[in-house]
CSV table of C-alpha atoms in Angstrom, one decimal:
chain,number,residue,atom,x,y,z
A,1,UNK,CA,66.6,127.2,160.7
A,2,UNK,CA,64.4,125.2,158.4
A,3,UNK,CA,60.7,126.1,158.1
A,4,UNK,CA,58.1,123.4,157.8
A,5,UNK,CA,56.0,123.7,154.7
A,6,UNK,CA,52.6,122.0,154.6
A,7,UNK,CA,52.1,120.5,151.2
A,8,UNK,CA,50.0,117.9,149.4
A,9,UNK,CA,51.2,115.6,146.7
A,10,UNK,CA,49.0,114.4,143.9
A,11,UNK,CA,49.9,111.0,142.3
A,12,UNK,CA,49.4,109.9,138.8
A,13,UNK,CA,49.7,106.2,138.0
A,14,UNK,CA,51.4,105.6,141.4
A,15,UNK,CA,54.0,108.3,141.0
A,16,UNK,CA,54.1,111.8,142.4
A,17,UNK,CA,53.0,114.2,139.7
A,18,UNK,CA,52.1,117.5,141.4
A,19,UNK,CA,52.8,119.2,144.7
A,20,UNK,CA,50.3,121.7,146.1
A,21,UNK,CA,51.5,124.3,148.6
A,22,UNK,CA,49.6,127.1,150.3
A,23,UNK,CA,49.7,130.4,148.4
A,24,UNK,CA,51.6,132.2,151.1
A,25,UNK,CA,54.3,129.5,151.2
A,26,UNK,CA,54.6,129.6,147.4
A,27,UNK,CA,55.1,133.3,147.4
A,28,UNK,CA,57.8,132.9,150.2
A,29,UNK,CA,59.8,130.3,148.2
A,30,UNK,CA,59.1,131.8,144.7
A,31,UNK,CA,62.3,133.8,144.6
A,32,UNK,CA,64.3,130.6,144.9
A,33,UNK,CA,62.5,129.3,141.8
A,34,UNK,CA,63.2,132.5,139.9
A,35,UNK,CA,66.9,132.3,140.9
A,36,UNK,CA,67.7,129.7,138.2
A,37,UNK,CA,66.9,132.3,135.5
A,38,UNK,CA,69.1,134.9,137.1
A,39,UNK,CA,72.0,132.4,137.7
A,40,UNK,CA,71.8,131.4,134.0
A,41,UNK,CA,72.6,135.0,133.1
A,42,UNK,CA,76.1,134.6,134.8
A,43,UNK,CA,75.2,136.5,137.9
A,44,UNK,CA,77.3,135.4,140.9
A,45,UNK,CA,75.5,133.3,143.6
A,46,UNK,CA,76.2,136.0,146.2
A,47,UNK,CA,74.4,138.6,144.2
A,48,UNK,CA,71.5,136.3,143.5
A,49,UNK,CA,71.1,135.4,147.2
A,50,UNK,CA,71.3,139.1,148.2
A,51,UNK,CA,68.6,140.0,145.7
A,52,UNK,CA,66.2,137.1,146.1
A,53,UNK,CA,66.6,136.1,149.7
A,54,UNK,CA,67.4,139.4,151.4
A,55,UNK,CA,65.4,141.6,149.0
A,56,UNK,CA,68.5,143.8,148.3
A,57,UNK,CA,68.1,145.8,145.1
A,58,UNK,CA,70.4,144.7,142.2
A,59,UNK,CA,72.4,147.9,142.2
A,60,UNK,CA,73.3,147.5,145.8
A,61,UNK,CA,73.8,143.7,145.6
A,62,UNK,CA,76.3,144.2,142.7
A,63,UNK,CA,78.0,147.2,144.5
A,64,UNK,CA,78.4,145.1,147.7
A,65,UNK,CA,79.7,142.1,145.7
A,66,UNK,CA,82.3,144.2,143.9
A,67,UNK,CA,83.3,145.8,147.1
A,68,UNK,CA,82.9,149.5,146.5
A,69,UNK,CA,81.1,152.2,148.5
A,70,UNK,CA,78.2,154.3,147.5
A,71,UNK,CA,80.6,157.2,147.4
A,72,UNK,CA,82.9,155.4,145.0
A,73,UNK,CA,80.0,154.4,142.7
A,74,UNK,CA,78.8,158.0,142.8
A,75,UNK,CA,82.2,159.3,141.7
A,76,UNK,CA,82.3,156.8,138.8
A,77,UNK,CA,78.8,157.8,137.5
A,78,UNK,CA,79.1,161.5,138.3
A,79,UNK,CA,76.4,161.9,140.9
A,80,UNK,CA,76.3,162.4,144.7
A,81,UNK,CA,76.4,159.6,147.3
A,82,UNK,CA,72.8,160.6,148.2
A,83,UNK,CA,71.7,160.0,144.6
A,84,UNK,CA,73.2,156.5,144.7
A,85,UNK,CA,71.4,155.8,148.0
A,86,UNK,CA,68.1,156.8,146.3
A,87,UNK,CA,68.9,154.6,143.3
A,88,UNK,CA,69.5,151.6,145.7
A,89,UNK,CA,66.1,151.9,147.3
A,90,UNK,CA,63.7,149.0,146.6
A,91,UNK,CA,61.1,151.4,145.2
A,92,UNK,CA,63.6,153.2,142.8
A,93,UNK,CA,62.9,153.1,139.1
A,94,UNK,CA,66.1,154.3,137.4
A,95,UNK,CA,66.0,155.3,133.8
A,96,UNK,CA,67.7,153.1,131.3
A,97,UNK,CA,70.5,155.7,130.7
A,98,UNK,CA,71.2,155.6,134.4
A,99,UNK,CA,71.3,151.8,134.5
A,100,UNK,CA,73.8,151.9,131.6
A,101,UNK,CA,76.1,154.2,133.5
A,102,UNK,CA,75.9,152.1,136.6
A,103,UNK,CA,76.5,148.9,134.7
A,104,UNK,CA,79.6,150.4,133.0
A,105,UNK,CA,80.9,151.7,136.3
A,106,UNK,CA,80.5,148.2,137.9
A,107,UNK,CA,82.0,146.4,134.8
A,108,UNK,CA,78.8,144.4,134.1
A,109,UNK,CA,76.2,144.3,131.4
A,110,UNK,CA,73.0,146.2,131.8
A,111,UNK,CA,71.0,143.0,131.6
A,112,UNK,CA,72.6,142.0,134.9
A,113,UNK,CA,71.0,144.9,136.6
A,114,UNK,CA,67.6,144.8,134.9
A,115,UNK,CA,66.2,141.5,136.1
């Protein structure tokens, strides 16, 4: 379903130069604008969409994309499944060393987790 966005265009010398959108609408579509940066890092479209459109944390988005369970990831990094569940919460702030272990276990670079 497409959502209507109220906007205003500002012309300069007869051509559209700017578009004004309400702040709430801008914040709603902003992740789509930031997605280009993430895609340029070589992150698959499915991971980008999961992270930006469905607000799924990057660790989970990658794990889902690769097709492994929390239990499998836990075994690869030497922690419990419950610890992986905590790392996948939107409010989680994993240490860099933890992100490095996860990236290695998923076969990706740490930069692909730390966006």
